[in-house]
CSV table of C-alpha atoms in Angstrom, one decimal:
chain,number,residue,atom,x,y,z
A,17,UNK,CA,0.0,0.0,0.0
A,18,UNK,CA,2.9,2.4,0.8
A,19,UNK,CA,3.9,2.2,-2.9
A,20,UNK,CA,0.6,3.9,-4.0
A,21,UNK,CA,1.8,7.2,-2.6
A,22,UNK,CA,1.2,9.9,-5.2
A,23,UNK,CA,0.6,7.2,-7.9
A,24,UNK,CA,-1.8,7.2,-10.8
A,25,UNK,CA,-4.2,4.3,-10.3
A,26,UNK,CA,-6.3,2.1,-12.5
A,27,UNK,CA,-8.7,-0.1,-10.7
A,28,UNK,CA,-10.2,-3.3,-12.3
A,29,UNK,CA,-12.5,-6.0,-11.1
A,30,UNK,CA,-12.9,-9.3,-12.9
A,31,UNK,CA,-16.3,-10.6,-13.8
A,32,UNK,CA,-17.4,-14.1,-12.8
A,33,UNK,CA,-14.5,-14.4,-10.4
A,34,UNK,CA,-13.9,-18.1,-9.4
A,35,UNK,CA,-15.9,-19.3,-12.5
A,36,UNK,CA,-12.9,-18.3,-14.6
A,37,UNK,CA,-10.8,-21.2,-13.2
A,38,UNK,CA,-11.4,-24.7,-14.8
A,39,UNK,CA,-11.7,-27.6,-12.4
A,40,UNK,CA,-9.1,-30.3,-13.0
A,41,UNK,CA,-10.3,-33.0,-15.4
A,42,UNK,CA,-11.5,-36.0,-13.4
A,43,UNK,CA,-12.5,-34.0,-10.3
A,44,UNK,CA,-15.8,-32.6,-11.6
A,45,UNK,CA,-17.7,-35.3,-9.7
A,46,UNK,CA,-16.6,-33.7,-6.4
A,47,UNK,CA,-18.9,-30.7,-7.1
A,48,UNK,CA,-22.0,-32.7,-8.0
A,49,UNK,CA,-25.3,-31.4,-6.8
A,50,UNK,CA,-28.8,-32.8,-7.1
A,51,UNK,CA,-31.8,-31.2,-8.7
A,52,UNK,CA,-35.2,-32.5,-9.7
A,53,UNK,CA,-33.8,-33.0,-13.2
A,54,UNK,CA,-30.9,-35.2,-11.9
A,55,UNK,CA,-27.3,-34.7,-10.9
A,56,UNK,CA,-25.2,-31.9,-12.3
A,57,UNK,CA,-21.4,-31.2,-12.1
A,58,UNK,CA,-19.5,-28.0,-12.3
A,59,UNK,CA,-16.9,-27.7,-15.0
A,60,UNK,CA,-15.4,-24.5,-13.5
A,61,UNK,CA,-14.7,-23.6,-9.9
A,62,UNK,CA,-17.9,-22.5,-8.1
A,63,UNK,CA,-18.3,-20.1,-5.3
A,64,UNK,CA,-18.4,-21.7,-1.9
A,65,UNK,CA,-15.6,-24.2,-2.1
A,66,UNK,CA,-13.2,-24.2,0.9
A,67,UNK,CA,-10.1,-23.9,-1.1
A,68,UNK,CA,-11.6,-21.6,-3.8
A,69,UNK,CA,-9.9,-18.3,-2.4
A,70,UNK,CA,-6.5,-19.9,-2.1
A,71,UNK,CA,-6.7,-21.5,-5.6
A,72,UNK,CA,-7.8,-18.4,-7.3
A,73,UNK,CA,-5.2,-16.2,-5.5
A,74,UNK,CA,-2.5,-18.7,-6.5
A,75,UNK,CA,-3.7,-18.4,-10.1
A,76,UNK,CA,-3.6,-14.7,-10.2
A,77,UNK,CA,-0.1,-14.6,-8.5
A,78,UNK,CA,1.2,-16.9,-11.2
A,79,UNK,CA,-0.3,-14.7,-14.0
A,80,UNK,CA,1.3,-11.5,-12.7
A,81,UNK,CA,4.3,-12.9,-10.8
A,82,UNK,CA,6.8,-10.4,-12.3
A,83,UNK,CA,4.4,-7.3,-11.8
A,84,UNK,CA,3.2,-7.8,-8.2
A,85,UNK,CA,4.3,-4.9,-6.0
A,86,UNK,CA,6.0,-3.4,-8.9
A,87,UNK,CA,3.0,-2.0,-10.9
A,88,UNK,CA,0.2,-4.3,-9.6
A,89,UNK,CA,-1.5,-5.1,-6.3
A,90,UNK,CA,-3.9,-8.0,-6.4
A,91,UNK,CA,-6.4,-9.5,-4.0
A,92,UNK,CA,-8.4,-12.2,-5.6
A,93,UNK,CA,-10.4,-10.5,-8.4
A,94,UNK,CA,-9.6,-6.9,-7.4
A,95,UNK,CA,-6.6,-5.5,-9.3
A,96,UNK,CA,-4.9,-2.1,-8.8
A,97,UNK,CA,-2.5,-0.9,-11.5
A,98,UNK,CA,-0.3,1.9,-10.2
A,99,UNK,CA,2.4,4.1,-11.7
A,100,UNK,CA,4.4,6.8,-10.0
A,101,UNK,CA,5.2,8.4,-13.4
A,102,UNK,CA,2.0,9.4,-15.3
A,103,UNK,CA,3.8,8.8,-18.6
A,104,UNK,CA,4.4,5.1,-17.8
A,105,UNK,CA,0.8,4.4,-16.6
A,106,UNK,CA,-0.8,3.7,-20.1
A,107,UNK,CA,2.0,1.1,-20.8
A,108,UNK,CA,1.4,-0.6,-17.5
A,109,UNK,CA,-2.4,-0.8,-18.0
A,110,UNK,CA,-1.9,-2.1,-21.5
A,111,UNK,CA,0.4,-4.9,-20.2
A,112,UNK,CA,-2.1,-6.0,-17.6
A,113,UNK,CA,-5.1,-6.0,-19.9
A,114,UNK,CA,-3.2,-7.9,-22.6
A,115,UNK,CA,-2.4,-10.6,-20.1
A,116,UNK,CA,-6.1,-10.8,-19.0
A,117,UNK,CA,-7.1,-11.0,-22.6
A,118,UNK,CA,-4.6,-13.7,-23.4
A,119,UNK,CA,-6.1,-15.9,-20.5
A,120,UNK,CA,-9.7,-15.1,-21.4
A,121,UNK,CA,-10.3,-13.1,-18.3
A,122,UNK,CA,-12.6,-10.1,-18.5
A,123,UNK,CA,-13.2,-7.1,-16.4
A,124,UNK,CA,-16.5,-5.7,-15.2
A,125,UNK,CA,-16.9,-2.2,-16.5
A,126,UNK,CA,-18.7,-1.0,-13.3
A,127,UNK,CA,-15.7,-2.0,-11.2
A,128,UNK,CA,-13.2,-0.2,-13.4
A,129,UNK,CA,-11.8,3.3,-12.7
A,130,UNK,CA,-9.2,4.9,-15.0
A,131,UNK,CA,-6.5,7.3,-14.2
A,132,UNK,CA,-7.5,8.3,-10.6
A,133,UNK,CA,-5.5,9.2,-7.5
A,134,UNK,CA,-8.2,8.3,-5.0
A,135,UNK,CA,-9.8,4.8,-4.9
A,136,UNK,CA,-11.7,2.6,-2.5
A,137,UNK,CA,-9.9,-0.7,-2.2
A,138,UNK,CA,-11.0,-3.4,0.2
A,139,UNK,CA,-12.7,-1.0,2.4
A,140,UNK,CA,-9.9,1.5,2.7
A,141,UNK,CA,-9.8,4.8,0.8
A,142,UNK,CA,-6.4,5.4,-0.7
A,143,UNK,CA,-5.6,9.0,-1.7
A,144,UNK,CA,-2.5,11.2,-2.1
A,145,UNK,CA,-3.0,12.4,1.6
A,146,UNK,CA,-3.0,8.8,3.0
A,147,UNK,CA,-5.3,6.1,4.0
A,148,UNK,CA,-8.7,6.4,5.6
A,149,UNK,CA,-11.8,4.3,6.3
A,150,UNK,CA,-14.6,3.8,3.9
A,151,UNK,CA,-17.7,5.7,5.2
A,152,UNK,CA,-19.8,2.7,4.6
A,153,UNK,CA,-17.7,0.8,7.1
A,154,UNK,CA,-18.0,3.7,9.6
A,155,UNK,CA,-21.8,3.7,9.3
A,156,UNK,CA,-21.9,0.0,9.7
A,157,UNK,CA,-20.1,0.3,13.1
A,158,UNK,CA,-22.0,3.2,14.4
A,159,UNK,CA,-25.3,1.5,13.7
A,160,UNK,CA,-24.3,-1.8,15.2
A,161,UNK,CA,-26.8,-3.0,17.8
A,162,UNK,CA,-25.8,-3.9,21.3
A,163,UNK,CA,-24.5,-7.5,21.4
A,164,UNK,CA,-26.7,-10.0,23.4
A,165,UNK,CA,-24.6,-13.1,23.1
A,166,UNK,CA,-20.9,-14.1,22.9
A,167,UNK,CA,-21.3,-14.9,19.1
A,168,UNK,CA,-22.5,-11.3,18.6
A,169,UNK,CA,-19.6,-9.9,20.5
A,170,UNK,CA,-17.2,-12.0,18.3
A,171,UNK,CA,-18.9,-10.7,15.2
A,172,UNK,CA,-18.5,-7.1,16.2
A,173,UNK,CA,-14.9,-7.6,17.2
A,174,UNK,CA,-14.1,-9.3,14.0
A,175,UNK,CA,-15.5,-6.4,12.0
A,176,UNK,CA,-13.8,-3.6,13.9
A,177,UNK,CA,-10.6,-5.6,14.1
A,178,UNK,CA,-10.2,-5.0,10.3
A,179,UNK,CA,-10.3,-1.3,11.1
A,180,UNK,CA,-7.9,-1.4,14.1
A,181,UNK,CA,-5.1,0.4,12.3
A,182,UNK,CA,-7.3,3.5,12.4
A,183,UNK,CA,-8.3,3.1,16.1
A,184,UNK,CA,-5.7,4.3,18.6
A,185,UNK,CA,-5.2,2.1,21.6
A,186,UNK,CA,-7.5,-0.5,20.2
A,187,UNK,CA,-6.3,-3.4,22.4
A,188,UNK,CA,-6.9,-1.7,25.7
A,189,UNK,CA,-10.2,-0.2,24.7
A,190,UNK,CA,-11.6,-3.5,23.4
A,191,UNK,CA,-10.2,-5.5,26.4
A,192,UNK,CA,-13.6,-5.8,28.3
A,193,UNK,CA,-15.2,-7.2,25.1
A,194,UNK,CA,-12.4,-9.6,24.5
A,195,UNK,CA,-12.8,-10.8,28.1
A,196,UNK,CA,-16.4,-11.9,27.3
A,197,UNK,CA,-15.2,-14.2,24.5
A,198,UNK,CA,-13.0,-16.2,26.9
A,199,UNK,CA,-14.4,-19.8,27.4
A,200,UNK,CA,-14.3,-19.6,31.3
A,201,UNK,CA,-16.0,-16.2,31.5
A,202,UNK,CA,-19.7,-16.2,32.2
A,203,UNK,CA,-21.8,-13.8,30.2
A,204,UNK,CA,-22.3,-10.4,31.9
A,205,UNK,CA,-22.9,-7.2,30.0
A,206,UNK,CA,-22.2,-4.4,32.4
A,207,UNK,CA,-21.2,-0.7,32.4
A,208,UNK,CA,-17.6,-1.5,31.6
A,209,UNK,CA,-18.6,-3.6,28.5
A,210,UNK,CA,-21.1,-1.0,27.4
A,211,UNK,CA,-18.5,1.8,27.8
A,212,UNK,CA,-16.0,-0.1,25.7
A,213,UNK,CA,-18.7,-0.8,23.0
A,214,UNK,CA,-19.7,2.8,22.7
A,215,UNK,CA,-16.1,4.1,22.9
A,216,UNK,CA,-15.2,1.9,19.9
A,217,UNK,CA,-18.0,3.5,18.0
A,218,UNK,CA,-16.9,7.0,18.8
A,219,UNK,CA,-13.2,6.2,17.9
A,220,UNK,CA,-14.3,4.9,14.5
A,221,UNK,CA,-16.0,8.1,13.7
A,222,UNK,CA,-12.9,10.1,14.8
A,223,UNK,CA,-10.4,8.0,13.1
A,224,UNK,CA,-7.5,9.9,11.6
A,225,UNK,CA,-6.1,9.7,8.1
A,226,UNK,CA,-2.9,7.7,8.1
A,227,UNK,CA,-0.4,9.5,6.0
A,228,UNK,CA,2.0,7.8,3.6
A,229,UNK,CA,5.4,6.9,4.9
A,230,UNK,CA,8.4,8.9,3.6
A,231,UNK,CA,11.6,6.9,3.7
A,232,UNK,CA,13.7,10.0,3.1
A,233,UNK,CA,12.7,11.4,6.6
A,234,UNK,CA,13.8,10.0,10.0
A,235,UNK,CA,11.4,7.9,12.0
A,236,UNK,CA,10.5,8.6,15.6
A,237,UNK,CA,9.0,5.8,17.8
A,238,UNK,CA,7.5,6.4,21.2
A,239,UNK,CA,6.6,3.4,23.4
A,240,UNK,CA,5.4,2.6,26.8
A,241,UNK,CA,4.3,-0.7,28.6
A,242,UNK,CA,0.8,-1.7,29.3
A,243,UNK,CA,-0.5,-4.1,31.9
A,244,UNK,CA,-3.3,-5.6,29.8
A,245,UNK,CA,-2.7,-4.8,26.1
A,246,UNK,CA,-0.5,-7.9,25.7
A,247,UNK,CA,-2.4,-10.6,27.6
A,248,UNK,CA,0.1,-13.5,27.4
A,249,UNK,CA,3.0,-11.4,28.7
A,250,UNK,CA,1.0,-9.7,31.6
A,251,UNK,CA,3.2,-11.2,34.2
A,252,UNK,CA,6.5,-9.9,32.8
A,253,UNK,CA,8.5,-7.6,35.0
A,254,UNK,CA,8.6,-3.9,34.2
A,255,UNK,CA,11.9,-4.1,32.3
A,256,UNK,CA,10.7,-6.9,30.0
A,257,UNK,CA,7.3,-5.1,29.5
A,258,UNK,CA,9.0,-1.9,28.4
A,259,UNK,CA,11.3,-3.8,26.1
A,260,UNK,CA,8.4,-5.9,24.7
A,261,UNK,CA,6.7,-2.6,23.8
A,262,UNK,CA,9.6,-1.7,21.6
A,263,UNK,CA,9.7,-5.2,20.1
A,264,UNK,CA,6.0,-5.2,19.2
A,265,UNK,CA,6.2,-1.7,17.8
A,266,UNK,CA,9.1,-2.7,15.5
A,267,UNK,CA,7.2,-5.8,14.4
A,268,UNK,CA,4.1,-3.8,13.6
A,269,UNK,CA,5.8,-1.3,11.4
A,270,UNK,CA,8.7,-3.6,10.3
A,271,UNK,CA,8.1,-2.9,6.6
A,272,UNK,CA,9.0,0.8,7.3
A,273,UNK,CA,11.5,0.5,10.0
A,274,UNK,CA,13.8,-2.3,9.0
A,275,UNK,CA,17.2,-1.5,7.6
A,276,UNK,CA,16.6,2.3,7.4
A,277,UNK,CA,19.4,4.6,6.3
A,278,UNK,CA,18.8,6.9,9.2
A,279,UNK,CA,18.6,5.4,12.8
A,280,UNK,CA,15.0,5.1,14.1
A,281,UNK,CA,14.8,7.2,17.2
A,282,UNK,CA,13.1,5.1,20.0
A,283,UNK,CA,11.8,7.0,23.1
A,284,UNK,CA,11.0,5.1,26.3
A,285,UNK,CA,10.4,6.0,29.9
A,286,UNK,CA,12.5,3.2,31.2
A,287,UNK,CA,16.0,4.3,32.0
A,288,UNK,CA,17.8,1.0,31.8
A,289,UNK,CA,16.8,0.3,28.3
A,290,UNK,CA,19.0,3.1,27.0
A,291,UNK,CA,22.0,0.9,27.7
A,292,UNK,CA,20.4,-2.5,27.1
A,293,UNK,CA,22.0,-3.0,23.7
A,294,UNK,CA,25.4,-2.6,25.3
A,295,UNK,CA,25.0,-5.6,27.7
A,296,UNK,CA,27.4,-8.5,27.3
A,297,UNK,CA,25.2,-11.3,28.6
A,298,UNK,CA,21.6,-12.0,27.9
A,299,UNK,CA,19.1,-14.6,29.1
A,300,UNK,CA,17.3,-16.7,26.6
A,301,UNK,CA,14.4,-14.4,26.0
A,302,UNK,CA,16.6,-11.3,25.7
A,303,UNK,CA,19.0,-13.2,23.3
A,304,UNK,CA,16.0,-14.0,21.1
A,305,UNK,CA,15.0,-10.4,21.1
A,306,UNK,CA,18.5,-9.3,20.5
A,307,UNK,CA,18.7,-11.4,17.3
A,308,UNK,CA,15.4,-9.8,16.1
A,309,UNK,CA,16.6,-6.2,16.8
A,310,UNK,CA,19.8,-6.8,14.8
A,311,UNK,CA,17.8,-6.2,11.7
A,312,UNK,CA,17.0,-2.6,12.7
A,313,UNK,CA,19.0,0.6,12.7
A,314,UNK,CA,17.8,2.3,15.9
A,315,UNK,CA,18.8,4.3,18.9
A,316,UNK,CA,17.1,4.1,22.3
A,317,UNK,CA,16.6,7.3,24.3
A,318,UNK,CA,15.2,7.8,27.8
A,319,UNK,CA,12.3,10.3,28.1
A,320,UNK,CA,10.5,10.7,31.4
A,321,UNK,CA,6.8,9.6,31.4
A,322,UNK,CA,5.7,13.2,31.9
A,323,UNK,CA,7.2,14.2,28.6
A,324,UNK,CA,5.8,11.1,26.7
A,325,UNK,CA,2.2,12.2,26.9
A,326,UNK,CA,0.8,10.1,24.1
A,327,UNK,CA,2.1,6.6,24.8
A,328,UNK,CA,2.0,7.1,28.6
A,329,UNK,CA,-1.6,8.2,28.5
A,330,UNK,CA,-2.6,5.2,26.4
A,331,UNK,CA,-1.0,2.7,28.8
A,332,UNK,CA,-2.2,4.3,32.1
A,333,UNK,CA,-6.0,4.4,31.6
A,334,UNK,CA,-7.6,4.3,35.0
A,335,UNK,CA,-10.2,1.7,34.1
A,336,UNK,CA,-7.5,-0.9,33.0
A,337,UNK,CA,-4.4,-0.1,35.0
A,338,UNK,CA,-5.5,-2.1,38.1
A,339,UNK,CA,-6.4,-5.3,36.2
A,340,UNK,CA,-4.8,-8.1,38.2
A,341,UNK,CA,-2.9,-10.7,36.2
A,342,UNK,CA,-4.2,-14.3,35.9
A,343,UNK,CA,-2.8,-16.7,38.4
A,344,UNK,CA,0.1,-18.7,37.0
A,345,UNK,CA,0.8,-22.3,38.1
A,346,UNK,CA,4.6,-22.9,38.1
A,347,UNK,CA,4.6,-26.6,39.1
A,348,UNK,CA,2.3,-29.6,38.1
A,349,UNK,CA,-0.5,-30.5,40.4
A,350,UNK,CA,1.1,-33.9,41.2
A,351,UNK,CA,3.8,-32.1,43.2
A,352,UNK,CA,1.4,-30.3,45.5
A,353,UNK,CA,-0.7,-33.5,46.0
A,354,UNK,CA,2.3,-35.6,47.0
A,355,UNK,CA,3.5,-32.9,49.4
A,356,UNK,CA,0.2,-32.6,51.2
A,357,UNK,CA,0.0,-36.4,51.6
A,358,UNK,CA,3.4,-36.5,53.2
A,359,UNK,CA,2.7,-33.6,55.6
A,360,UNK,CA,-0.6,-35.1,56.6
A,361,UNK,CA,1.1,-38.3,57.6
A,362,UNK,CA,3.5,-36.4,59.8
A,363,UNK,CA,0.8,-34.3,61.5
A,364,UNK,CA,-1.2,-37.4,62.3
A,365,UNK,CA,1.8,-39.2,63.7
A,366,UNK,CA,2.6,-36.2,66.0
A,367,UNK,CA,-0.9,-36.0,67.2
A,368,UNK,CA,-0.9,-39.6,68.2
A,369,UNK,CA,2.4,-39.4,70.0
A,370,UNK,CA,1.4,-36.4,71.9
A,371,UNK,CA,-1.7,-38.1,73.3
A,372,UNK,CA,0.6,-40.9,74.6
A,373,UNK,CA,2.9,-38.4,76.5
A,374,UNK,CA,1.2,-37.2,79.6
A,375,UNK,CA,4.3,-35.2,80.8
A,376,UNK,CA,3.6,-32.6,78.2
A,377,UNK,CA,0.2,-31.7,79.7
A,378,UNK,CA,1.5,-29.3,82.4
A,379,UNK,CA,4.0,-27.8,80.1
A,380,UNK,CA,1.5,-26.9,77.5
A,381,UNK,CA,-1.0,-25.7,80.1
A,382,UNK,CA,1.6,-23.5,81.8
A,383,UNK,CA,2.7,-21.9,78.4
A,384,UNK,CA,-0.9,-21.4,77.4
A,385,UNK,CA,-2.1,-19.7,80.6
A,386,UNK,CA,1.1,-17.9,81.8
A,387,UNK,CA,3.6,-17.8,79.0
A,388,UNK,CA,4.9,-14.3,79.9
A,389,UNK,CA,6.4,-15.7,83.1
A,390,UNK,CA,8.3,-18.5,81.5
A,391,UNK,CA,12.1,-18.4,81.1
A,392,UNK,CA,13.4,-16.5,78.1
A,393,UNK,CA,14.6,-19.6,76.3
A,394,UNK,CA,11.1,-21.2,76.8
A,395,UNK,CA,9.3,-18.1,75.6
A,396,UNK,CA,11.6,-17.9,72.4
A,397,UNK,CA,11.0,-21.6,71.6
A,398,UNK,CA,7.3,-21.2,72.2
A,399,UNK,CA,7.2,-18.1,70.0
A,400,UNK,CA,9.2,-19.8,67.2
A,401,UNK,CA,7.4,-23.1,67.1
A,402,UNK,CA,3.9,-22.1,68.5
A,403,UNK,CA,3.3,-25.3,70.6
A,404,UNK,CA,-0.3,-26.3,70.8
A,405,UNK,CA,-2.0,-29.4,72.0
A,406,UNK,CA,-5.1,-30.8,70.4
A,407,UNK,CA,-7.7,-31.6,73.0
A,408,UNK,CA,-10.9,-30.7,71.3
A,409,UNK,CA,-9.8,-31.3,67.7
A,410,UNK,CA,-10.2,-27.6,66.9
A,411,UNK,CA,-6.5,-26.7,67.1
A,412,UNK,CA,-3.6,-27.9,64.9
A,413,UNK,CA,-0.3,-29.2,66.4
A,414,UNK,CA,3.3,-28.5,65.7
A,415,UNK,CA,6.6,-29.4,67.2
A,416,UNK,CA,10.3,-28.1,67.2
A,417,UNK,CA,11.6,-31.0,65.1
A,418,UNK,CA,9.5,-30.2,62.1
A,419,UNK,CA,8.9,-26.5,62.7
A,420,UNK,CA,5.6,-24.8,62.6
A,421,UNK,CA,3.1,-26.9,60.7
A,422,UNK,CA,0.2,-24.5,60.7
A,423,UNK,CA,-0.6,-23.4,57.1
A,424,UNK,CA,1.3,-26.3,55.4
A,425,UNK,CA,-1.9,-28.0,54.4
A,426,UNK,CA,-4.5,-26.7,52.1
């Protein structure tokens, strides 16, 4: 898409689409369908086959293999022919149309637009000023009814997800709606979900125009960590979260930021990251990230959070900042089960032995009723090991040999 900047564009749409592809001889029976007149088979690829989009895209890619991303952008039957030089545009259009004619592919006139600079392609309006959303898509989002089921929430998120590049802070804003789609989460549409639903509608109507990238100018990247935007990494420490924000930003705009002539200026509010690239040793995670970052020409600069208004505000929204991370189990359940069983045997044995030792009765009674008058060594031992005798079955027992046993069993 970035190559369409200031280009002359010719848009063409093929007629009949998938029906232009012949089914392999001998496989026609796989498309048979029954009517009151008998069984019929398709000779060409019908609409509705599972592999139809992939097969047709492969066919178009083979046909224009040497022109793709040079003068042609193709998605299924939608073709964009672009030329930065207006004098070259007629020759490019003629080459594409001649290949279509040679393969008996025909364009639908109502889908064709000749020598334009603004075009609606796959729901995105491409113009010299940049990229913007199709107003039909905006109207569809603003008129979307309130979801009543998980399936309806998934349908809404699937639609707006296509437009997420135009919606700032999309992950955090949509977090309450994404939580509803989790398998273990019961359905509950409250104020938080309603606020997120309405805010997405408002953000769609206020979406900015994304300007075209200019590789001749330096790039500036401002990042900040969020506690919820990256769900799988919510339990990372602060250092790794801040570094992950840089990693994800470079991944998102890799096509523009990789191997630039001028260093990409990265600004973060985490001081230690300014010297992270100079470290001599890395753990496995950092080593993996270091290999990824080696493809980029960038410099990390520290900037206090007060001066980084845009990324800092997006990552510190009051309604998401206190979201607790999900509990994480570090050991298999078998380990805890075996431990509990072993401790239970010890406690049972201690209880039985104490019952058989009547000499402990006056000691425990004295420490329980008048522990403050006991010798210092006795008080210290009593405090450390918390001796208790089980008479009524309501108290737990512990001993100096094994330490305090209260709280060791779930």
